Short mmCIF file of C-alpha atoms and ligand atoms in Angstrom, two decimals:
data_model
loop_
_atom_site.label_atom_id
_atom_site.label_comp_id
_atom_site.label_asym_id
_atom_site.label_seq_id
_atom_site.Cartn_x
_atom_site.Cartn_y
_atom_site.Cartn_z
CA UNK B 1 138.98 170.07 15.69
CA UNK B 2 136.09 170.09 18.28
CA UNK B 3 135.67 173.42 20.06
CA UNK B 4 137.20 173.50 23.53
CA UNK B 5 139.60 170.95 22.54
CA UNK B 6 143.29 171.90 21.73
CA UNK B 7 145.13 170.59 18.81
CA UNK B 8 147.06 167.48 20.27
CA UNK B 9 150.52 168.47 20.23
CA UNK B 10 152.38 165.11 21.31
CA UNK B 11 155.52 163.56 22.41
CA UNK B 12 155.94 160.04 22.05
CA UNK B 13 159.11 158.84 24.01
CA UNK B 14 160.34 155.27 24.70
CA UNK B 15 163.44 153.09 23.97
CA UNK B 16 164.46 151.63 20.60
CA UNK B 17 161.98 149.16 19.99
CA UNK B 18 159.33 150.16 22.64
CA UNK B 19 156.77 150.61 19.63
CA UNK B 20 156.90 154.40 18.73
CA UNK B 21 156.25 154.10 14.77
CA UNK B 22 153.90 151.54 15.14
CA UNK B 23 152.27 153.51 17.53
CA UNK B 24 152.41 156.87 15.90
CA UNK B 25 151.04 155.00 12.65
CA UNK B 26 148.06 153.89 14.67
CA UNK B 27 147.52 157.79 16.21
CA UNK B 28 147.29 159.09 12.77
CA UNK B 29 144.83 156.23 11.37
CA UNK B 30 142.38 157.51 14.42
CA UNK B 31 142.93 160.98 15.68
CA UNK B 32 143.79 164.62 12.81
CA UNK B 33 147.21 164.27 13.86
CA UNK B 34 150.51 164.39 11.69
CA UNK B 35 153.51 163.02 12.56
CA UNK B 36 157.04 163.96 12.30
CA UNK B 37 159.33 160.79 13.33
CA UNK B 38 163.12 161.99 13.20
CA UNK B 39 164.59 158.39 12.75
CA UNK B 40 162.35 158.32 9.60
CA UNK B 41 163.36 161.47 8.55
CA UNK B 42 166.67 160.75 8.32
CA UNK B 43 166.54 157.67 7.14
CA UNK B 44 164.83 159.63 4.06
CA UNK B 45 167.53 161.78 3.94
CA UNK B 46 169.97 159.21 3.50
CA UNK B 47 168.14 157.48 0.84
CA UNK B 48 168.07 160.96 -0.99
CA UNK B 49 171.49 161.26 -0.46
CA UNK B 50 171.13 164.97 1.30
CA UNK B 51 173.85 166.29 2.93
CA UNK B 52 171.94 165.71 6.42
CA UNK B 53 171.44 162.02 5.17
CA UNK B 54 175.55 162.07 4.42
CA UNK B 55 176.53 163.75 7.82
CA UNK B 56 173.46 161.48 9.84
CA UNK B 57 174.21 157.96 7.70
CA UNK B 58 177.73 156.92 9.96
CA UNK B 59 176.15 157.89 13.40
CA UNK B 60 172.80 156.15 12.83
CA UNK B 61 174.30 152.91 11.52
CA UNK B 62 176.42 153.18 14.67
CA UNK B 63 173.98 153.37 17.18
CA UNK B 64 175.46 156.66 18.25
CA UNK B 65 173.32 160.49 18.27
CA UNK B 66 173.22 162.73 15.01
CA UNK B 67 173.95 165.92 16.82
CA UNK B 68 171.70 168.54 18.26
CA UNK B 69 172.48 171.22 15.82
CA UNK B 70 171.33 168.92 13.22
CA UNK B 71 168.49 167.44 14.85
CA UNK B 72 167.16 170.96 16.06
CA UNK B 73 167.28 172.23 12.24
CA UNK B 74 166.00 169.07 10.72
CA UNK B 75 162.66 169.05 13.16
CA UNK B 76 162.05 172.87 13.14
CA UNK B 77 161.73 173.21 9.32
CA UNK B 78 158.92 170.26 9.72
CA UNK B 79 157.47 171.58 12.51
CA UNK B 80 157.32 175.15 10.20
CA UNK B 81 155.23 173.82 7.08
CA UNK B 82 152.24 172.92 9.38
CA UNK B 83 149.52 175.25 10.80
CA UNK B 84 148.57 176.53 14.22
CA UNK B 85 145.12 174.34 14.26
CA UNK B 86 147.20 171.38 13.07
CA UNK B 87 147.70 168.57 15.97
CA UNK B 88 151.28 166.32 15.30
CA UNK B 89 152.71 164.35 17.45
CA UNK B 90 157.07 164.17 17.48
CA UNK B 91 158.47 160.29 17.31
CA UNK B 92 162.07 160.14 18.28
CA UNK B 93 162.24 164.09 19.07
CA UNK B 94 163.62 165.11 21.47
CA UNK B 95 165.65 162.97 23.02
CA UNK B 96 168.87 165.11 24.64
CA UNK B 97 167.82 167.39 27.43
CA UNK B 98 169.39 170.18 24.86
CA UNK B 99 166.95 169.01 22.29
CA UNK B 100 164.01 169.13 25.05
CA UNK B 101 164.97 172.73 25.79
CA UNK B 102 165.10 174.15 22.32
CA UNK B 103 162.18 172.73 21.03
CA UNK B 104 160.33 174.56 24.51
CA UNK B 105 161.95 177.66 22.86
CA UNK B 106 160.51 177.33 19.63
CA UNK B 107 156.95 176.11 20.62
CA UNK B 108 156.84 179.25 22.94
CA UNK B 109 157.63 181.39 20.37
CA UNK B 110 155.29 179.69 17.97
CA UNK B 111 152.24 179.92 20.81
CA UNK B 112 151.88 175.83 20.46
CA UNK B 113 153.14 174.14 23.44
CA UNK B 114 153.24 170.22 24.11
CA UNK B 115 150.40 169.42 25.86
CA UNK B 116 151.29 165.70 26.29
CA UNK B 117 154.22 163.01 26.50
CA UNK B 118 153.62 159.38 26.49
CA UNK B 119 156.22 157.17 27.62
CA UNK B 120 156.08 153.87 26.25
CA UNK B 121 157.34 151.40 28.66
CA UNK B 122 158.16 148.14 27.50
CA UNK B 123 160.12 145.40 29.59
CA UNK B 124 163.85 145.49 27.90
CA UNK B 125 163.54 141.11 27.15
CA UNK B 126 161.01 141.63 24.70
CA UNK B 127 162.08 144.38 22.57
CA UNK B 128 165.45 142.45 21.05
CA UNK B 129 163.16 139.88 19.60
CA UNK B 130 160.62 142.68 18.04
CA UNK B 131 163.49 144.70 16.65
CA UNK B 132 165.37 141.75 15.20
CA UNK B 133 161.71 140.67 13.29
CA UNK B 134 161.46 144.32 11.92
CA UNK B 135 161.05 145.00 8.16
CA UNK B 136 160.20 148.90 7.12
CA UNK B 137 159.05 150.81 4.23
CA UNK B 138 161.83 153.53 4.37
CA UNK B 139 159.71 156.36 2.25
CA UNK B 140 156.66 156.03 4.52
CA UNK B 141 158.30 154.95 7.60
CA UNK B 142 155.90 152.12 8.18
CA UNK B 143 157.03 149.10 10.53
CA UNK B 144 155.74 145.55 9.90
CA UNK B 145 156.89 142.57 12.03
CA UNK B 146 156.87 139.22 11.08
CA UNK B 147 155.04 138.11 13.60
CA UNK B 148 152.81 140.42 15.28
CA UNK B 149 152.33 142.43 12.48
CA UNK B 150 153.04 140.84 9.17
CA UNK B 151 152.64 142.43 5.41
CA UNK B 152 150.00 141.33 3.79
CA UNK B 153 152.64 140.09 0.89
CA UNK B 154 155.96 138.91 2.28
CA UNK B 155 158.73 141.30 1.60
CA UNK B 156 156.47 144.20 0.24
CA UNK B 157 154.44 147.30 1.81
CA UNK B 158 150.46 147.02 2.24
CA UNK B 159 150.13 150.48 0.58
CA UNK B 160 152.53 151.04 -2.43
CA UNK B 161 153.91 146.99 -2.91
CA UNK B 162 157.67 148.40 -2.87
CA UNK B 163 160.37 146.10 -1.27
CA UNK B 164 161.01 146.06 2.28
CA UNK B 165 163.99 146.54 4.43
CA UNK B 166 165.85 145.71 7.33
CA UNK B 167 167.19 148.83 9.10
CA UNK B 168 171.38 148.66 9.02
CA UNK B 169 170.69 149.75 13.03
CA UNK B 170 168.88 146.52 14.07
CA UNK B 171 171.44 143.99 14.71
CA UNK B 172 172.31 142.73 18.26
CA UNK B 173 175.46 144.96 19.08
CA UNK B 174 174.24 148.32 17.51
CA UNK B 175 171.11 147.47 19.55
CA UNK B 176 173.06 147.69 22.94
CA UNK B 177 174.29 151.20 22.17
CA UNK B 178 170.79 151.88 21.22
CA UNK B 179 169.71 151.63 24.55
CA UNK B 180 172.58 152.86 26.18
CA UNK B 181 171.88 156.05 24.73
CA UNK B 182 168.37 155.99 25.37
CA UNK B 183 169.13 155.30 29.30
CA UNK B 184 172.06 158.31 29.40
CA UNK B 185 170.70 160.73 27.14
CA UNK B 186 166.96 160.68 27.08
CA UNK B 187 165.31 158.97 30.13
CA UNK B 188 165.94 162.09 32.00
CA UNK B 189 163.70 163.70 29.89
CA UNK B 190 161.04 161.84 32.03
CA UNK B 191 161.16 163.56 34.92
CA UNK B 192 161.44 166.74 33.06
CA UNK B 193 158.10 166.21 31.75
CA UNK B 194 156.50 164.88 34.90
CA UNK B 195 157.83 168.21 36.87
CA UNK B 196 155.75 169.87 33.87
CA UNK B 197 152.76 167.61 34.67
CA UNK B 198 152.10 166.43 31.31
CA UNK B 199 153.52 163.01 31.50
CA UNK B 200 151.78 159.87 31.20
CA UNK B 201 153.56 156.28 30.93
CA UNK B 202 151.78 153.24 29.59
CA UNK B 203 153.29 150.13 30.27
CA UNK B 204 152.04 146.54 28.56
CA UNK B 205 154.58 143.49 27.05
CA UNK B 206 151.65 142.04 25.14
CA UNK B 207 151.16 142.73 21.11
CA UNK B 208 147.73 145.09 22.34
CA UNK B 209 148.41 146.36 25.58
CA UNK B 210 149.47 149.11 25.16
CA UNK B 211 147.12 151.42 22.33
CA UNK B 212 143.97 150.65 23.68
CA UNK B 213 145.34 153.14 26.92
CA UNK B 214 146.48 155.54 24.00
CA UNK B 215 143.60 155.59 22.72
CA UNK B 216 141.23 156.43 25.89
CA UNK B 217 143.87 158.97 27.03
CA UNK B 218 143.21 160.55 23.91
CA UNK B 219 139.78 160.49 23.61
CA UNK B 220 139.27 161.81 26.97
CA UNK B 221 141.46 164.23 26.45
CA UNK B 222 141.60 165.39 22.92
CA UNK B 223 138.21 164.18 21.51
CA UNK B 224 138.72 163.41 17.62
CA UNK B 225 136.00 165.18 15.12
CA UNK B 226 133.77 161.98 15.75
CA UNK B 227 134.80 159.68 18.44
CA UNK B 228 131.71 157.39 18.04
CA UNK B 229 132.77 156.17 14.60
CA UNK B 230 136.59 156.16 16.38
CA UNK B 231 135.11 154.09 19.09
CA UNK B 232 133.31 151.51 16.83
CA UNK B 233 136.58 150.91 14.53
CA UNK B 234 138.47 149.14 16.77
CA UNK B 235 142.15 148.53 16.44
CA UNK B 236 144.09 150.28 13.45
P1 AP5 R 1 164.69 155.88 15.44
O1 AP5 R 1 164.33 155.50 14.07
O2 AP5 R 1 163.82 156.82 16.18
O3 AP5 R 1 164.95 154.56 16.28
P2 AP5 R 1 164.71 154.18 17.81
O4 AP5 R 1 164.42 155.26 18.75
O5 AP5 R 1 165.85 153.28 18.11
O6 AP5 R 1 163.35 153.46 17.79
P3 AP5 R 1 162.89 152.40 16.75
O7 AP5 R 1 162.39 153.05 15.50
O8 AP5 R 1 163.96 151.33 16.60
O9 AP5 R 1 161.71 151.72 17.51
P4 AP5 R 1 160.20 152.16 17.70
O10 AP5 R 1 160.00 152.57 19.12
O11 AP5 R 1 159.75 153.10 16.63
O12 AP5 R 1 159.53 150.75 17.53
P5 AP5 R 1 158.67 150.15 16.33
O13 AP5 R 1 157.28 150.71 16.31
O14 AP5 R 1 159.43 150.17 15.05
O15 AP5 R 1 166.17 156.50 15.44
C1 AP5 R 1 167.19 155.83 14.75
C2 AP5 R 1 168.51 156.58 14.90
O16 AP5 R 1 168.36 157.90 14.34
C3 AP5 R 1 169.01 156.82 16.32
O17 AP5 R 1 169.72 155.70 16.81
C4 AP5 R 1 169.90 158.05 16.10
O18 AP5 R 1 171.14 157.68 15.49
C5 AP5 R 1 169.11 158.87 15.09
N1 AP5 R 1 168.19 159.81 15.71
C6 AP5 R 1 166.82 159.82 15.59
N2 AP5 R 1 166.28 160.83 16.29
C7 AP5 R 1 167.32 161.47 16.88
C8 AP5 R 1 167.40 162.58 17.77
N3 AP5 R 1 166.30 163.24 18.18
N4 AP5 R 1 168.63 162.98 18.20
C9 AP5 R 1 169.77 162.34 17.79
N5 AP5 R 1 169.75 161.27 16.94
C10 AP5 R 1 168.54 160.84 16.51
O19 AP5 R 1 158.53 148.65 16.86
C11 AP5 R 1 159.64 147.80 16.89
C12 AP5 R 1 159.24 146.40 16.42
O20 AP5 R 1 158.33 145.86 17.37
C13 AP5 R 1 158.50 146.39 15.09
O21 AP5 R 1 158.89 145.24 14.38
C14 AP5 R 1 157.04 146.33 15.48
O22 AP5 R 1 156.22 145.71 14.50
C15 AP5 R 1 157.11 145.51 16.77
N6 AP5 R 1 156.07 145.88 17.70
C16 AP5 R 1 155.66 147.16 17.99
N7 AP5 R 1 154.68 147.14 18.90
C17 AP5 R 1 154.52 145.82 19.21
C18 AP5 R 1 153.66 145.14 20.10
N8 AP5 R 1 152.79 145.82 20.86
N9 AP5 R 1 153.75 143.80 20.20
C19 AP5 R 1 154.62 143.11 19.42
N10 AP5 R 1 155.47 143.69 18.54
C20 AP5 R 1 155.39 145.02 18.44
MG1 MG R 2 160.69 154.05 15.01
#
Protein backbone atom coordinates (compact mmCIF):
# COMPACT_ATOMS: atom_id res chain seq x y z
CA UNK A 1 0.00 0.00 0.00
CA UNK A 2 1.24 3.57 -0.87
CA UNK A 3 1.43 5.90 2.13
CA UNK A 4 -1.52 8.26 2.42
CA UNK A 5 -3.61 5.89 0.63
CA UNK A 6 -6.20 3.69 2.54
CA UNK A 7 -6.65 0.07 1.92
CA UNK A 8 -9.62 -0.04 -0.67
CA UNK A 9 -12.36 -1.46 1.18
CA UNK A 10 -15.15 -1.92 -1.63
CA UNK A 11 -18.67 -2.61 -2.39
CA UNK A 12 -19.57 -3.72 -5.64
CA UNK A 13 -23.46 -3.63 -6.10
CA UNK A 14 -25.56 -4.18 -9.26
CA UNK A 15 -28.31 -6.58 -10.52
CA UNK A 16 -27.87 -10.24 -11.48
CA UNK A 17 -25.95 -10.09 -14.47
CA UNK A 18 -24.75 -6.40 -14.34
CA UNK A 19 -21.03 -7.82 -14.40
CA UNK A 20 -19.95 -8.02 -10.66
CA UNK A 21 -17.57 -11.26 -10.89
CA UNK A 22 -16.24 -10.32 -13.99
CA UNK A 23 -15.59 -7.16 -12.64
CA UNK A 24 -14.26 -8.07 -9.27
CA UNK A 25 -11.92 -10.63 -11.25
CA UNK A 26 -10.55 -7.71 -13.21
CA UNK A 27 -10.04 -5.45 -9.67
CA UNK A 28 -7.94 -8.15 -8.28
CA UNK A 29 -5.74 -8.77 -11.60
CA UNK A 30 -4.84 -4.77 -11.17
CA UNK A 31 -5.21 -3.33 -7.75
CA UNK A 32 -3.85 -5.61 -3.86
CA UNK A 33 -7.35 -6.28 -3.36
CA UNK A 34 -9.11 -9.64 -2.28
CA UNK A 35 -12.37 -10.45 -2.88
CA UNK A 36 -15.08 -12.11 -1.04
CA UNK A 37 -18.17 -12.76 -3.56
CA UNK A 38 -21.10 -14.37 -1.43
CA UNK A 39 -22.88 -16.04 -4.49
CA UNK A 40 -19.48 -17.82 -4.96
CA UNK A 41 -19.21 -18.65 -1.60
CA UNK A 42 -22.08 -20.46 -1.43
CA UNK A 43 -22.02 -21.96 -4.37
CA UNK A 44 -18.70 -23.56 -2.76
CA UNK A 45 -20.51 -24.51 0.02
CA UNK A 46 -22.91 -26.43 -1.80
CA UNK A 47 -20.43 -28.24 -3.80
CA UNK A 48 -18.80 -29.22 -0.35
CA UNK A 49 -21.91 -30.23 0.78
CA UNK A 50 -21.70 -27.91 4.17
CA UNK A 51 -24.54 -27.46 6.06
CA UNK A 52 -24.67 -23.64 4.82
CA UNK A 53 -24.39 -25.14 1.19
CA UNK A 54 -27.55 -27.64 2.35
CA UNK A 55 -29.67 -24.80 4.03
CA UNK A 56 -28.46 -22.04 0.94
CA UNK A 57 -28.79 -24.86 -2.14
CA UNK A 58 -33.09 -24.62 -2.36
CA UNK A 59 -33.19 -20.74 -2.03
CA UNK A 60 -30.40 -20.03 -4.54
CA UNK A 61 -31.70 -22.40 -7.21
CA UNK A 62 -34.97 -20.55 -6.57
CA UNK A 63 -34.03 -17.21 -7.15
CA UNK A 64 -35.15 -16.38 -3.66
CA UNK A 65 -32.56 -14.75 -0.52
CA UNK A 66 -30.46 -17.18 1.80
CA UNK A 67 -31.31 -15.38 4.96
CA UNK A 68 -29.54 -12.67 6.83
CA UNK A 69 -28.51 -14.70 9.75
CA UNK A 70 -26.74 -16.86 7.37
CA UNK A 71 -25.38 -14.40 5.13
CA UNK A 72 -24.12 -12.15 8.11
CA UNK A 73 -22.15 -15.34 9.58
CA UNK A 74 -20.97 -16.64 6.29
CA UNK A 75 -19.27 -13.00 5.27
CA UNK A 76 -17.97 -12.10 8.79
CA UNK A 77 -15.80 -15.25 9.25
CA UNK A 78 -14.18 -14.14 5.66
CA UNK A 79 -14.01 -10.81 6.40
CA UNK A 80 -12.06 -12.17 9.94
CA UNK A 81 -9.05 -14.20 8.28
CA UNK A 82 -7.77 -10.99 6.52
CA UNK A 83 -5.65 -8.13 7.99
CA UNK A 84 -6.20 -4.49 8.79
CA UNK A 85 -3.72 -3.28 5.79
CA UNK A 86 -5.52 -5.76 3.53
CA UNK A 87 -7.90 -3.91 0.79
CA UNK A 88 -11.10 -6.49 -0.42
CA UNK A 89 -13.74 -5.58 -2.07
CA UNK A 90 -17.52 -7.53 -1.12
CA UNK A 91 -19.43 -8.97 -4.50
CA UNK A 92 -23.00 -9.76 -3.76
CA UNK A 93 -22.72 -8.47 0.05
CA UNK A 94 -24.85 -6.81 1.25
CA UNK A 95 -27.75 -6.72 -0.37
CA UNK A 96 -30.85 -6.38 2.44
CA UNK A 97 -30.82 -3.07 4.21
CA UNK A 98 -30.37 -5.56 7.45
CA UNK A 99 -27.30 -6.92 5.84
CA UNK A 100 -26.07 -3.15 5.04
CA UNK A 101 -26.52 -2.33 8.71
CA UNK A 102 -24.69 -5.19 10.31
CA UNK A 103 -21.86 -5.25 8.26
CA UNK A 104 -21.57 -1.06 9.35
CA UNK A 105 -21.54 -2.70 12.86
CA UNK A 106 -18.84 -4.95 12.35
CA UNK A 107 -16.51 -2.69 10.19
CA UNK A 108 -16.89 -0.07 13.07
CA UNK A 109 -15.91 -2.32 15.48
CA UNK A 110 -13.11 -3.66 13.37
CA UNK A 111 -11.80 0.23 12.64
CA UNK A 112 -12.15 -0.60 8.62
CA UNK A 113 -14.99 1.16 7.15
CA UNK A 114 -16.19 1.03 3.36
CA UNK A 115 -14.75 3.70 1.76
CA UNK A 116 -16.47 3.05 -1.63
CA UNK A 117 -19.61 1.47 -3.47
CA UNK A 118 -19.83 1.10 -7.12
CA UNK A 119 -23.03 0.55 -8.65
CA UNK A 120 -22.93 -1.14 -11.80
CA UNK A 121 -25.65 -0.02 -13.99
CA UNK A 122 -26.46 -1.95 -16.86
CA UNK A 123 -29.69 -1.47 -19.11
CA UNK A 124 -32.06 -4.61 -17.96
CA UNK A 125 -32.32 -5.87 -22.22
CA UNK A 126 -28.89 -6.80 -22.25
CA UNK A 127 -28.23 -8.68 -19.20
CA UNK A 128 -30.78 -11.85 -20.11
CA UNK A 129 -28.65 -12.54 -23.09
CA UNK A 130 -25.17 -12.29 -20.97
CA UNK A 131 -26.56 -14.45 -18.19
CA UNK A 132 -28.07 -17.07 -20.48
CA UNK A 133 -24.24 -17.29 -22.36
CA UNK A 134 -22.64 -17.76 -18.83
CA UNK A 135 -20.37 -20.76 -18.07
CA UNK A 136 -18.35 -20.62 -14.47
CA UNK A 137 -15.62 -22.32 -12.76
CA UNK A 138 -17.51 -22.99 -9.43
CA UNK A 139 -14.11 -23.41 -7.14
CA UNK A 140 -12.65 -20.11 -8.37
CA UNK A 141 -15.74 -18.32 -9.15
CA UNK A 142 -14.53 -17.22 -12.53
CA UNK A 143 -17.22 -16.18 -15.28
CA UNK A 144 -16.54 -16.76 -19.01
CA UNK A 145 -19.13 -15.91 -21.70
CA UNK A 146 -19.34 -17.30 -24.88
CA UNK A 147 -19.20 -14.47 -26.56
CA UNK A 148 -17.63 -11.60 -25.00
CA UNK A 149 -15.47 -13.50 -23.03
CA UNK A 150 -14.83 -16.99 -24.21
CA UNK A 151 -12.38 -19.84 -22.57
CA UNK A 152 -9.57 -20.27 -24.22
CA UNK A 153 -10.70 -24.21 -24.57
CA UNK A 154 -14.44 -24.67 -24.93
CA UNK A 155 -16.00 -26.10 -21.87
CA UNK A 156 -12.83 -25.80 -19.59
CA UNK A 157 -11.22 -22.98 -17.20
CA UNK A 158 -8.07 -20.87 -18.53
CA UNK A 159 -6.30 -21.58 -15.18
CA UNK A 160 -6.81 -25.21 -13.85
CA UNK A 161 -8.58 -26.94 -17.38
CA UNK A 162 -11.54 -28.35 -15.05
CA UNK A 163 -15.07 -28.54 -16.67
CA UNK A 164 -17.32 -25.72 -16.73
CA UNK A 165 -20.79 -25.09 -15.62
CA UNK A 166 -23.94 -23.52 -16.10
CA UNK A 167 -25.30 -22.04 -12.84
CA UNK A 168 -28.88 -24.01 -11.92
CA UNK A 169 -29.97 -20.00 -11.27
CA UNK A 170 -29.58 -18.82 -14.90
CA UNK A 171 -32.58 -19.84 -16.72
CA UNK A 172 -35.27 -17.32 -17.91
CA UNK A 173 -37.90 -17.64 -14.99
CA UNK A 174 -35.44 -17.90 -11.98
CA UNK A 175 -33.90 -14.85 -13.72
CA UNK A 176 -37.14 -12.72 -13.19
CA UNK A 177 -37.11 -13.34 -9.44
CA UNK A 178 -33.53 -12.50 -9.64
CA UNK A 179 -34.24 -9.13 -10.34
CA UNK A 180 -37.23 -8.78 -8.50
CA UNK A 181 -35.29 -9.19 -5.53
CA UNK A 182 -32.61 -7.07 -6.53
CA UNK A 183 -35.27 -4.07 -7.22
CA UNK A 184 -37.21 -4.78 -3.56
CA UNK A 185 -34.49 -5.75 -1.46
CA UNK A 186 -31.27 -4.14 -2.46
CA UNK A 187 -31.65 -1.01 -4.71
CA UNK A 188 -32.45 0.88 -1.64
CA UNK A 189 -29.21 0.31 -0.55
CA UNK A 190 -28.33 3.06 -3.15
CA UNK A 191 -29.46 5.84 -1.62
CA UNK A 192 -28.16 4.62 1.63
CA UNK A 193 -24.79 4.87 0.33
CA UNK A 194 -25.19 8.13 -1.54
CA UNK A 195 -26.59 9.83 1.91
CA UNK A 196 -23.05 8.41 3.13
CA UNK A 197 -21.33 10.07 0.14
CA UNK A 198 -19.40 7.21 -0.99
CA UNK A 199 -21.40 6.16 -3.93
CA UNK A 200 -20.40 6.14 -7.39
CA UNK A 201 -22.52 4.50 -10.38
CA UNK A 202 -20.97 3.61 -13.70
CA UNK A 203 -23.21 2.99 -16.34
CA UNK A 204 -22.05 1.44 -20.03
CA UNK A 205 -24.12 -1.54 -22.24
CA UNK A 206 -20.99 -2.15 -24.29
CA UNK A 207 -18.53 -5.35 -23.53
CA UNK A 208 -15.69 -2.33 -22.20
CA UNK A 209 -17.56 0.42 -20.98
CA UNK A 210 -17.72 0.05 -18.03
CA UNK A 211 -13.89 -0.99 -16.25
CA UNK A 212 -12.00 1.48 -17.88
CA UNK A 213 -14.21 4.13 -15.31
CA UNK A 214 -13.31 1.46 -12.53
CA UNK A 215 -10.22 1.64 -13.16
CA UNK A 216 -9.54 5.63 -13.14
CA UNK A 217 -11.82 5.88 -10.07
CA UNK A 218 -9.46 3.71 -8.54
CA UNK A 219 -6.39 4.96 -9.47
CA UNK A 220 -7.29 8.37 -8.51
CA UNK A 221 -8.43 7.34 -5.59
CA UNK A 222 -6.63 4.38 -4.24
CA UNK A 223 -3.30 4.46 -6.20
CA UNK A 224 -2.04 0.68 -6.60
CA UNK A 225 1.83 0.01 -5.46
CA UNK A 226 2.80 1.02 -9.15
CA UNK A 227 0.17 2.52 -11.25
CA UNK A 228 2.55 3.17 -14.24
CA UNK A 229 3.03 -0.53 -14.95
CA UNK A 230 -1.09 -0.68 -14.08
CA UNK A 231 -1.53 2.00 -16.60
CA UNK A 232 0.56 0.39 -19.42
CA UNK A 233 -1.26 -3.20 -19.04
CA UNK A 234 -4.30 -2.38 -20.38
CA UNK A 235 -7.42 -4.42 -20.00
CA UNK A 236 -7.30 -7.62 -17.64
P1 LIG B 1 -24.76 -14.15 -7.03
O1 LIG B 1 -23.87 -15.25 -7.42
O2 LIG B 1 -24.17 -12.95 -6.40
O3 LIG B 1 -25.64 -13.75 -8.29
P2 LIG B 1 -26.24 -12.37 -8.81
O4 LIG B 1 -26.23 -11.23 -7.89
O5 LIG B 1 -27.54 -12.77 -9.39
O6 LIG B 1 -25.21 -11.90 -9.85
P3 LIG B 1 -24.54 -12.79 -10.93
O7 LIG B 1 -23.38 -13.55 -10.36
O8 LIG B 1 -25.60 -13.58 -11.68
O9 LIG B 1 -24.03 -11.70 -11.94
P4 LIG B 1 -22.74 -10.79 -11.91
O10 LIG B 1 -23.16 -9.38 -11.64
O11 LIG B 1 -21.65 -11.37 -11.06
O12 LIG B 1 -22.36 -10.87 -13.43
P5 LIG B 1 -21.17 -11.65 -14.17
O13 LIG B 1 -19.87 -10.94 -13.99
O14 LIG B 1 -21.21 -13.11 -13.88
O15 LIG B 1 -25.89 -14.70 -6.06
C1 LIG B 1 -26.58 -15.88 -6.41
C2 LIG B 1 -27.62 -16.22 -5.34
O16 LIG B 1 -26.96 -16.42 -4.08
C3 LIG B 1 -28.68 -15.16 -5.06
O17 LIG B 1 -29.75 -15.23 -5.99
C4 LIG B 1 -29.09 -15.54 -3.64
O18 LIG B 1 -29.93 -16.69 -3.64
C5 LIG B 1 -27.76 -15.93 -3.00
N1 LIG B 1 -27.08 -14.81 -2.36
C6 LIG B 1 -25.85 -14.30 -2.69
N2 LIG B 1 -25.52 -13.27 -1.90
C7 LIG B 1 -26.56 -13.11 -1.04
C8 LIG B 1 -26.82 -12.18 0.00
N3 LIG B 1 -25.95 -11.22 0.32
N4 LIG B 1 -28.00 -12.29 0.67
C9 LIG B 1 -28.91 -13.27 0.38
N5 LIG B 1 -28.71 -14.18 -0.61
C10 LIG B 1 -27.55 -14.09 -1.32
O19 LIG B 1 -21.61 -11.37 -15.68
C11 LIG B 1 -22.75 -11.98 -16.22
C12 LIG B 1 -22.46 -12.46 -17.64
O20 LIG B 1 -22.25 -11.31 -18.45
C13 LIG B 1 -21.21 -13.30 -17.77
O21 LIG B 1 -21.42 -14.29 -18.74
C14 LIG B 1 -20.15 -12.31 -18.23
O22 LIG B 1 -19.11 -12.91 -18.98
C15 LIG B 1 -20.99 -11.35 -19.06
N6 LIG B 1 -20.46 -10.00 -19.03
C16 LIG B 1 -20.00 -9.35 -17.92
N7 LIG B 1 -19.59 -8.12 -18.24
C17 LIG B 1 -19.87 -7.99 -19.57
C18 LIG B 1 -19.69 -6.94 -20.50
N8 LIG B 1 -19.18 -5.77 -20.11
N9 LIG B 1 -20.09 -7.12 -21.78
C19 LIG B 1 -20.61 -8.32 -22.17
N10 LIG B 1 -20.79 -9.37 -21.35
C20 LIG B 1 -20.41 -9.20 -20.08
MG1 LIG C 1 -21.49 -13.05 -9.81
Amino acid sequence: MVEGYSPLRLLLIGSPGAGKGTQSGRIQNNFEVSTISSGDLLRRNIAQGTDIGKRAAKEMKNGAFVSDEVMVKLIDSELAKLGAEQGWLLDGFPRTMTQAQTLDHTLESLNQPLNLVIHLNVPEEVILQRIMDRWVHIPSGRVYNMTYNPPKHAGLDDVTGEPLERRPDDNPETFKIRLQKHHELTEPLLDYYKNRNILVSLSGNTSDEIYPQIRELLQTRFKPEDASEVAGQGLA
